[in-house]
């Protein structure tokens, strides 16, 4: 009964707040036994994207991100699972992450690169992605190399001066790996006048107000 109540509450919260991309993750959760968590994990396979996302948030808080969620048909679920990865990875998750770096969807490749950076993946992954045919992985590679200490000033400038799709990819990449070194870049992107790019910059600032200084 407790599991049903918790799951329903999270799903309801997701349905109410999904458009804003926010959920209260500081809410205390009750302890669940192993059987309850196993049943909750089964919800990760739900074809209902919101239910799967809600289950992912719960499962991740109780026992980390399970490898099976990366095979979910919803790209939004896979990207969210990647965004939750941090620190040392279990072997099964590390193997899936390696596979997702070659995924057919550019946004998933970009999210996988960001996860690789946060989890201490090899720098060569970023270098290889500089030649990716799509702007999202390329932008993530540049931002990731900046985090690694590389001087990518010229590459950042080229992305910021590129077409709208490239500028949007850069803003999204900074959102995945926020850092104060990108304050001026974000300000310049906001001044570009492109609605989608401006919206993404505001989204980054909302999550990390320090970048708006």
Coordinates of C-alpha atoms in Angstrom, one line a residue:
X1 CA 0.0 0.0 0.0
X2 CA 2.8 2.4 0.9
X3 CA 4.5 1.7 -2.4
X4 CA 1.3 2.5 -4.3
X5 CA 0.8 5.8 -2.4
X6 CA 4.4 6.9 -3.0
X7 CA 4.4 5.9 -6.7
X8 CA 1.0 7.6 -7.3
X9 CA 2.2 10.8 -5.6
X10 CA 5.3 11.0 -7.7
X11 CA 3.5 10.3 -10.9
X12 CA 0.9 13.0 -10.0
X13 CA 3.7 15.4 -9.3
X14 CA 5.4 14.6 -12.6
X15 CA 2.2 15.2 -14.5
X16 CA 1.7 18.6 -12.9
X17 CA 5.3 19.8 -13.3
X18 CA 6.7 18.0 -16.4
X19 CA 6.4 21.0 -18.7
X20 CA 8.4 23.1 -16.2
X21 CA 11.0 20.3 -16.1
X22 CA 11.1 20.4 -12.3
X23 CA 10.3 18.1 -9.5
X24 CA 10.9 18.4 -5.8
X25 CA 13.7 16.0 -5.1
X26 CA 14.4 17.1 -1.5
X27 CA 11.2 15.5 -0.3
X28 CA 11.8 12.8 2.3
X29 CA 10.8 9.3 1.2
X30 CA 9.7 6.4 3.4
X31 CA 11.8 3.3 3.6
X32 CA 10.7 0.5 1.3
X33 CA 11.6 -3.2 1.5
X34 CA 13.4 -5.0 -1.3
X35 CA 10.2 -6.5 -2.7
X36 CA 8.6 -3.1 -2.9
X37 CA 11.6 -1.6 -4.7
X38 CA 11.6 -4.5 -7.1
X39 CA 8.0 -3.9 -8.0
X40 CA 8.8 -0.2 -8.4
X41 CA 11.6 -1.1 -10.8
X42 CA 9.1 -2.9 -13.0
X43 CA 7.4 0.5 -13.6
X44 CA 10.5 1.6 -15.4
X45 CA 9.3 -0.4 -18.4
X46 CA 6.0 1.4 -18.5
X47 CA 5.1 2.7 -22.0
X48 CA 3.7 5.8 -20.2
X49 CA 6.7 8.2 -20.3
X50 CA 5.6 10.2 -17.3
X51 CA 5.1 7.0 -15.2
X52 CA 8.5 5.7 -16.3
X53 CA 10.2 9.0 -15.4
X54 CA 8.6 9.1 -12.0
X55 CA 9.6 5.5 -11.3
X56 CA 13.2 6.4 -12.5
X57 CA 13.4 9.2 -10.0
X58 CA 12.2 7.0 -7.1
X59 CA 14.4 4.0 -8.0
X60 CA 17.5 6.2 -8.5
X61 CA 17.0 7.6 -5.0
X62 CA 16.6 4.2 -3.4
X63 CA 19.3 2.2 -5.2
X64 CA 20.8 4.1 -8.1
X65 CA 20.1 4.1 -11.8
X66 CA 19.5 0.5 -13.1
X67 CA 21.1 -0.4 -16.4
X68 CA 17.8 -1.7 -17.9
X69 CA 16.3 1.8 -18.0
X70 CA 18.8 2.8 -20.8
X71 CA 16.9 0.5 -23.1
X72 CA 13.6 2.3 -22.6
X73 CA 12.0 3.3 -26.0
X74 CA 11.5 6.9 -24.8
X75 CA 14.5 9.1 -25.5
X76 CA 13.4 11.4 -22.7
X77 CA 13.7 8.6 -20.2
X78 CA 17.1 7.6 -21.4
X79 CA 18.4 11.2 -21.3
X80 CA 17.1 11.6 -17.8
X81 CA 18.7 8.4 -16.7
X82 CA 22.0 9.6 -18.1
X83 CA 21.6 13.0 -16.4
X84 CA 21.3 11.1 -13.0
X85 CA 24.7 9.4 -13.4
X86 CA 27.5 10.7 -11.4
X87 CA 30.6 9.4 -9.7
X88 CA 31.8 5.8 -10.0
X89 CA 29.7 3.6 -12.2
X90 CA 28.7 0.0 -11.8
X91 CA 30.2 -2.2 -14.5
X92 CA 26.8 -2.9 -16.2
X93 CA 26.0 0.8 -16.4
X94 CA 29.5 1.6 -17.7
X95 CA 29.0 -0.9 -20.5
X96 CA 25.7 0.6 -21.5
X97 CA 27.1 4.1 -21.4
X98 CA 29.8 3.1 -23.8
X99 CA 27.2 1.8 -26.1
X100 CA 25.1 4.9 -25.9
X101 CA 28.0 7.1 -27.1
X102 CA 27.2 5.7 -30.5
X103 CA 23.4 6.0 -30.3
X104 CA 21.6 7.1 -33.4
X105 CA 19.9 10.1 -31.6
X106 CA 22.3 13.1 -31.3
X107 CA 20.8 14.3 -28.0
X108 CA 21.4 10.9 -26.4
X109 CA 25.0 10.9 -27.6
X110 CA 25.5 14.3 -26.1
X111 CA 23.9 13.2 -22.8
X112 CA 26.1 10.2 -22.8
X113 CA 29.2 12.4 -23.2
X114 CA 28.1 14.6 -20.4
X115 CA 27.6 11.5 -18.2
X116 CA 31.1 10.3 -19.2
X117 CA 32.6 13.6 -18.0
X118 CA 30.8 13.5 -14.7
X119 CA 31.8 9.9 -14.1
X120 CA 35.5 10.3 -15.0
X121 CA 35.4 8.7 -18.5
X122 CA 38.4 8.9 -20.8
X123 CA 39.2 12.2 -22.5
X124 CA 39.5 10.5 -25.8
X125 CA 35.7 10.1 -26.0
X126 CA 35.5 13.9 -26.1
X127 CA 38.2 14.3 -28.7
X128 CA 36.5 11.8 -30.9
X129 CA 33.2 13.5 -30.6
X130 CA 34.6 16.8 -32.0
X131 CA 34.1 15.2 -35.4
X132 CA 30.5 14.2 -34.8
X133 CA 28.3 15.2 -37.7
X134 CA 25.6 16.6 -35.3
X135 CA 26.0 19.8 -33.3
X136 CA 24.8 18.4 -29.9
X137 CA 27.6 15.9 -29.4
X138 CA 30.2 18.4 -30.9
X139 CA 29.1 21.1 -28.5
X140 CA 29.1 18.7 -25.5
X141 CA 32.6 17.6 -26.5
X142 CA 33.9 21.1 -26.5
X143 CA 32.3 21.9 -23.1
X144 CA 33.6 18.7 -21.7
X145 CA 37.1 19.5 -22.9
X146 CA 36.8 22.9 -21.2
X147 CA 36.0 21.1 -18.0
X148 CA 39.1 18.9 -18.5
X149 CA 41.2 22.0 -18.7
X150 CA 41.8 22.3 -22.4
X151 CA 41.9 25.7 -24.1
X152 CA 38.9 25.5 -26.3
X153 CA 38.2 29.3 -26.5
X154 CA 38.2 29.3 -30.3
X155 CA 35.9 26.3 -30.5
X156 CA 33.5 27.9 -28.0
X157 CA 33.5 31.1 -30.0
X158 CA 32.8 29.2 -33.3
X159 CA 29.9 27.4 -31.8
X160 CA 28.5 30.6 -30.3
X161 CA 28.7 32.3 -33.7
X162 CA 27.2 29.4 -35.6
X163 CA 23.6 28.8 -36.8
X164 CA 20.8 28.7 -34.3
X165 CA 20.9 24.9 -34.0
X166 CA 24.6 25.1 -33.1
X167 CA 24.0 27.9 -30.6
X168 CA 21.2 25.9 -29.0
X169 CA 23.4 22.8 -28.7
X170 CA 26.0 24.9 -26.9
X171 CA 23.5 26.3 -24.5
X172 CA 22.2 22.8 -23.8
X173 CA 25.8 21.4 -23.3
X174 CA 26.5 24.2 -20.8
X175 CA 23.3 23.2 -19.0
X176 CA 24.6 19.6 -18.7
X177 CA 28.0 20.7 -17.4
X178 CA 27.5 24.2 -15.8
X179 CA 30.6 26.2 -14.9
X180 CA 31.2 29.8 -14.2
X181 CA 33.7 30.0 -17.0
X182 CA 30.7 30.0 -19.4
X183 CA 29.0 33.1 -17.9
X184 CA 30.0 35.4 -20.8
X185 CA 29.2 32.7 -23.4
X186 CA 25.6 32.4 -22.0
X187 CA 25.2 36.2 -22.0
X188 CA 26.2 36.3 -25.6
X189 CA 23.9 33.4 -26.5
X190 CA 21.0 35.3 -24.8
X191 CA 21.7 38.3 -27.0
X192 CA 21.5 36.2 -30.1
X193 CA 17.8 36.9 -30.3
X194 CA 16.8 33.3 -31.2
X195 CA 13.8 32.3 -29.1
X196 CA 14.8 28.7 -28.6
X197 CA 18.4 29.7 -27.6
X198 CA 17.2 32.4 -25.3
X199 CA 14.8 30.0 -23.6
X200 CA 17.5 27.4 -23.0
X201 CA 19.9 30.1 -21.5
X202 CA 17.1 31.1 -19.1
X203 CA 16.6 27.5 -18.3
X204 CA 20.3 27.1 -17.4
X205 CA 20.2 30.3 -15.3
X206 CA 17.1 29.1 -13.4
X207 CA 19.0 25.9 -12.5
X208 CA 22.3 27.7 -11.7
X209 CA 21.7 31.4 -10.9
X210 CA 25.5 31.9 -10.4
X211 CA 26.0 31.6 -14.1
X212 CA 23.9 34.8 -14.6
X213 CA 26.3 37.0 -12.6

